[in-house]
Coordinates of C-alpha atoms and ligand atoms in Angstrom, one line a residue:
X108 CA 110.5 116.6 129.3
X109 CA 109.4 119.1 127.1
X110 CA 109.4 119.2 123.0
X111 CA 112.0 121.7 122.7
X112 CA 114.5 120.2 125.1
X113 CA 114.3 117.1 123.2
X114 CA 116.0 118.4 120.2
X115 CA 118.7 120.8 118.8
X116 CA 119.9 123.1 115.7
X117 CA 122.1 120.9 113.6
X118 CA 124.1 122.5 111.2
X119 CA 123.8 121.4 107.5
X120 CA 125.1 122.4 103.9
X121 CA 123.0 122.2 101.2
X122 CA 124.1 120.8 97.8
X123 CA 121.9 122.5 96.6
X124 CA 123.1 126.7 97.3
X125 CA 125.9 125.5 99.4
X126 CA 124.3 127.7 102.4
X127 CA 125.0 126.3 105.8
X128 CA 122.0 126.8 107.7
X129 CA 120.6 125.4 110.9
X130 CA 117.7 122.4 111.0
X131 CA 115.9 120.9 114.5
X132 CA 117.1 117.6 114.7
X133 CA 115.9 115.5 117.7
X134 CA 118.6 114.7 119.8
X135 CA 119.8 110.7 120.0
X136 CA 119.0 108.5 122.7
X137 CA 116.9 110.8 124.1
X138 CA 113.5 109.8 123.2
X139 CA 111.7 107.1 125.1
X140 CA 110.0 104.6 123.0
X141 CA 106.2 104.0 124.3
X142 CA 104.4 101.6 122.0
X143 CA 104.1 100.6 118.6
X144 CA 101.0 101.3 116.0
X145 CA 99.9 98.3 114.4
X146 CA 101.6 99.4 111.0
X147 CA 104.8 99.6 113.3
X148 CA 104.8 103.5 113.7
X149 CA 106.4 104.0 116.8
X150 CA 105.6 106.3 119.4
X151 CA 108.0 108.4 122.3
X152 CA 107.3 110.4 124.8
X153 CA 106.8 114.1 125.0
X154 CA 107.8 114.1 121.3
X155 CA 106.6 113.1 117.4
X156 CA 110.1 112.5 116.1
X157 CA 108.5 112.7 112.5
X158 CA 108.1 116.2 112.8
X159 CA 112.0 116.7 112.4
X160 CA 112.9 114.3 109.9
X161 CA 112.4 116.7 106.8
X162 CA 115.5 118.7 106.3
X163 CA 114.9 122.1 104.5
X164 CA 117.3 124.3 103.2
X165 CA 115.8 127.9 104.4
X166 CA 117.7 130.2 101.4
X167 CA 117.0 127.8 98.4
X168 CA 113.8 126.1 99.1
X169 CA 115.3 122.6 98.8
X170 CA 114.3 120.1 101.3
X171 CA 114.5 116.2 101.5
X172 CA 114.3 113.2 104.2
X173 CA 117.6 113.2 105.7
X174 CA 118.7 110.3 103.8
X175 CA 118.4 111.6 100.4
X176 CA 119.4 115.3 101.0
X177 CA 122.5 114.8 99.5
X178 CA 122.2 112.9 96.9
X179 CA 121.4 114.6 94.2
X180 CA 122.6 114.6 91.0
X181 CA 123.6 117.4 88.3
X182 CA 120.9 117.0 86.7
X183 CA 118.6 117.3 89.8
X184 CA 120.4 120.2 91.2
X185 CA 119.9 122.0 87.8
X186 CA 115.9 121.4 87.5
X187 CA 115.9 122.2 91.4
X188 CA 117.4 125.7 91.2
X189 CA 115.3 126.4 88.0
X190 CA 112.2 125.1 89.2
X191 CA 112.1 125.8 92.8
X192 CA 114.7 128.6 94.1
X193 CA 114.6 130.9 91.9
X194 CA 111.1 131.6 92.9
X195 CA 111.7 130.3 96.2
X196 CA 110.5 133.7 98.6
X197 CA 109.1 131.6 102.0
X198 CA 110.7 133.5 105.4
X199 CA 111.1 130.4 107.9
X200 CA 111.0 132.3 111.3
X201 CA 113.3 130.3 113.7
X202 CA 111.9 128.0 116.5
X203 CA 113.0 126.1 119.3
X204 CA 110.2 123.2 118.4
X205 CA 107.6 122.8 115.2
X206 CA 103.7 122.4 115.9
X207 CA 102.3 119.5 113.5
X208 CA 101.4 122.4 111.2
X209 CA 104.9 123.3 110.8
X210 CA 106.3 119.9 110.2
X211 CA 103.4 119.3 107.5
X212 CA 104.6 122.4 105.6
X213 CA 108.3 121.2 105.5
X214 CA 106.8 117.7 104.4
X215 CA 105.1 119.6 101.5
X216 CA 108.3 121.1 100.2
X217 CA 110.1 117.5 100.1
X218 CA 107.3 116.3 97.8
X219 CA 107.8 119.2 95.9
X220 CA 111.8 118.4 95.4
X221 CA 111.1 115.1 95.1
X222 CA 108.7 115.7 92.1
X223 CA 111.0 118.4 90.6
X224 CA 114.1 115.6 91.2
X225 CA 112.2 113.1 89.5
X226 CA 113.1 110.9 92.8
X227 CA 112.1 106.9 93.0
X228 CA 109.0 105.9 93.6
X229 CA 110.5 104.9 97.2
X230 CA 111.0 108.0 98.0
X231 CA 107.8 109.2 97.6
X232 CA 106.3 106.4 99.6
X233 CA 108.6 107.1 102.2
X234 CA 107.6 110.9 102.5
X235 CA 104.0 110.0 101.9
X236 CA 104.6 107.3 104.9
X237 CA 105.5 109.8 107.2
X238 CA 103.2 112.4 106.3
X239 CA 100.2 109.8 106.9
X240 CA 101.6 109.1 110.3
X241 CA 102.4 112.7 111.3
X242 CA 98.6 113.3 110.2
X243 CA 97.4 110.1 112.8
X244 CA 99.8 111.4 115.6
X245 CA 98.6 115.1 115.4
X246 CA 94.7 113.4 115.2
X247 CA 96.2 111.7 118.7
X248 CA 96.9 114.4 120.6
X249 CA 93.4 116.0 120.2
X250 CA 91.2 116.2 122.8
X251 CA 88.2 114.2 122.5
X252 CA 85.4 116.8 121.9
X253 CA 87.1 118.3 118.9
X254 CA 85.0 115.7 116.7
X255 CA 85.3 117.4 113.4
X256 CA 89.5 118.5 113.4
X257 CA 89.6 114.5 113.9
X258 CA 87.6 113.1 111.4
X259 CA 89.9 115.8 108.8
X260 CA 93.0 114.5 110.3
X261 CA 91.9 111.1 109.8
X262 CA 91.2 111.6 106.4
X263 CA 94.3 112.7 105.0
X264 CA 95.9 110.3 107.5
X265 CA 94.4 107.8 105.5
X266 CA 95.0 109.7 101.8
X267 CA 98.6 109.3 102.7
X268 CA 99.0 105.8 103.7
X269 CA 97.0 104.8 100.6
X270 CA 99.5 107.0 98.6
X271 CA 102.4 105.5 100.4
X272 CA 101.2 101.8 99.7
X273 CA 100.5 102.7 96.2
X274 CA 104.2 104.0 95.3
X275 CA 106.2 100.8 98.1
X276 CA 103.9 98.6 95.7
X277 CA 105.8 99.7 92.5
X278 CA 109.1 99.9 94.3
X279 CA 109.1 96.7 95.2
X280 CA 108.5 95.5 91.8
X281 CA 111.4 97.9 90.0
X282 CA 113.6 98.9 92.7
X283 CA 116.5 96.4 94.5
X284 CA 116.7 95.6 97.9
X285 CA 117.3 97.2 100.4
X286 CA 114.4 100.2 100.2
X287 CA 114.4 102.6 102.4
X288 CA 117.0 101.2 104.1
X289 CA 114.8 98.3 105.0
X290 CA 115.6 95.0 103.9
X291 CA 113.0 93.0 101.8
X292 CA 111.6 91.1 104.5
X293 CA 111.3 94.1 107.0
X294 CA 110.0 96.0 104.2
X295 CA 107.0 93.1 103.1
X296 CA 106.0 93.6 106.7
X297 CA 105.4 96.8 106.6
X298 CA 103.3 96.2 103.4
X299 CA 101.3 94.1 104.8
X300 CA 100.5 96.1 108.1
X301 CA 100.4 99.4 106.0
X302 CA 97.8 97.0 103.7
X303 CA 95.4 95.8 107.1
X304 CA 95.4 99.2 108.1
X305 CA 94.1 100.2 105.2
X306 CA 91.5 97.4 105.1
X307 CA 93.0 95.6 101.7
X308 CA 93.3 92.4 103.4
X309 CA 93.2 90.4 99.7
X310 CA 97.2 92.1 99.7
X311 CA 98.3 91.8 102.6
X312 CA 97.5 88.1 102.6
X313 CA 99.9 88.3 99.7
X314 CA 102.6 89.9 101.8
X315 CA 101.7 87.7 104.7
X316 CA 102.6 84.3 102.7
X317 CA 105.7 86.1 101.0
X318 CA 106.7 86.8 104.9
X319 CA 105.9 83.4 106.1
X320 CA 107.9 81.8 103.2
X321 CA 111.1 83.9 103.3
X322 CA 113.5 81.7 105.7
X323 CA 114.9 84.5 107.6
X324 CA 111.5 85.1 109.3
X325 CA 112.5 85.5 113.0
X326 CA 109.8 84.1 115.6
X327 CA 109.1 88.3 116.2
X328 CA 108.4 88.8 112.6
X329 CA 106.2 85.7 112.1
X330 CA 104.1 86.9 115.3
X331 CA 103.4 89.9 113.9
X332 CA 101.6 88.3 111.0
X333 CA 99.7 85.9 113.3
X334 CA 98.5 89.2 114.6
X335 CA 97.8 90.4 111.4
X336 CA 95.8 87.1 110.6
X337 CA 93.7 87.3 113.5
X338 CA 92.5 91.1 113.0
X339 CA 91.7 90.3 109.2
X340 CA 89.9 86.7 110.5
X341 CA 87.5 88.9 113.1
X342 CA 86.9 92.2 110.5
X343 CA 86.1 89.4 108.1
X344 CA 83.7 87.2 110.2
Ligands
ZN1035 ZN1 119.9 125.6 99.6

C-alpha cells in the first residue's frame, strides 16, 4: 500500500488563531505493525507513522504533538502569538504524504512552541524521542552505498535520544505519573532501553532493578529486561 493511501486530511482548530486548517493524520487500523526496535520503536509497513504525529497550525505557526495541541494556557497562547506568529511567514504547500525532511521541519516548529510555551520537561523528551527515531527510520530506508547520508542520520539519531533521556531523567524526578501517557513502569522501561541504546548501561541497570522490583511487572516486561541484561553482559565482556 502506498504512503499516501495510508493517511488522510483531518480537520483541526487551533487554539491558538482559531483557523481550522487541514493536517495528515494516518488513518487507524490501517498500519501493520512489523517489528519492534530494541528501545521499543515500532515499525509498520509502507509507512513511518512518526512523520504525522506533529500537528501544525499552517496560518499561525503553532504546532504541538497531538496530545498537547490544546492545552495551552493564556499565558502560553499570549507568548505564542508574540513570539512566534506574528513573524510567522512559512508557505506549507499541501501534500498528499511528507518525505522524512518534511516531518523533521514540523518537528522543529513543536520544539520551538514548546520552548516559547515553557512546556514540561516531558514534553520535550517526548518530541526529542520521536525526532531521534524519525532520524534512525529515515537512516533505514537508505540504500546501502549512501555511506556518508547514514553516518549524519546516525548522528543526530543519536543527539536526540541522548536529548530525550536527558529531559525523561528530570521528569521522572519532578513530574507525577503517568508521563506521556505512560505509566511509571512502562515508562522505566523505556528508560532503560532508551539508556542500553545509548550505551549508559551504569543507568539502565538502575532502571532495570527499579523494573524488576515494581510488583506489577508482567512476565513480558520482565523479559524484556533479561534481554537488556544479556546485551549489556556481552558489550561488557
Ligand atoms: Zn494557528
Amino acid at each position: 500500500m502506498a504512503e499516501k493511501d495510508l493517511v488522510f486530511g483531518k480537520t483541526y482548530k487551533c487554539p491558538i488563531c482559531d483557523s481550522s486548517f487541514k493536517n495528515l493524520t494516518v488513518k487507524q487500523g490501517k498500519a501493520r505493525m512489523v517489528s519492534t526496535d530494541l528501545d521499543l520503536k515500532v515499525n509498520y509497513r509502507d509507512i513511518e507513522p512518526l512523520k504525522y504525529d506533529v500537528i501544525l497550525c499552517p496560518v499561525c505557526g503553532y504546532a504541538a504533538l497531538e496530545r498537547y495541541f490544546d492545552r495551552v494556557s493564556v499565558f502560553q497562547r499570549k507568548n505564542i502569538v508574540e513570539k512566534i506568529s506574528q513573524s510567522f511567514h512559512t508557505v506549507f504547500e499541501e501534500k498528499d504524504e511528507f518525505t522524512f525532511e518534511d516531518a523533521l521541519v514540523r518537528y522543529k516548529f513543536a520544539l520551538l512552541s514548546a520552548q516559547v510555551k515553557m512546556s514540561k520537561h516531558s514534553e520535550f523528551g517526548f518530541i526529542c524521542l520521536k525526532m531521534g527515531w524519525l532520524y534512525r527510520a529515515w537512516r533505514v530506508s537508505l540504500p546501502v552505498e549512501e555511506i556518508k547520508k547514514k553516518e549524519e542520520l546516525k548522528a543526530h539519531e543519536n543527539e536526540f535520544l541522548s536529548n530525550a533521556y536527558n529531559y525523561f531523567e528530570v521528569a521522572r524526578a519532578k513530574e507525577q505519573s503517568p508521563i506521556c501517557g505512560m505509566d511509571e513502569l512502562t515508562f522505566d522501561t523505556l528508560l532503560a532501553c532508551l539508556c542500553v541504546e545509548l550505551k549508559k548501561y551504569e543507568e539502565a541497570k538502575k532502571y532495570m532493578g527499579a523494573i524488576i522490583q515494581n510488583r506489577n511487572a508482567t512476565k513480558r516486561i520482565k523479559d524484556k529486561v533479561f534481554e537488556l541484561k544479556e546485551i549489556i553482559y556481552e558489550d561488557e565482556e
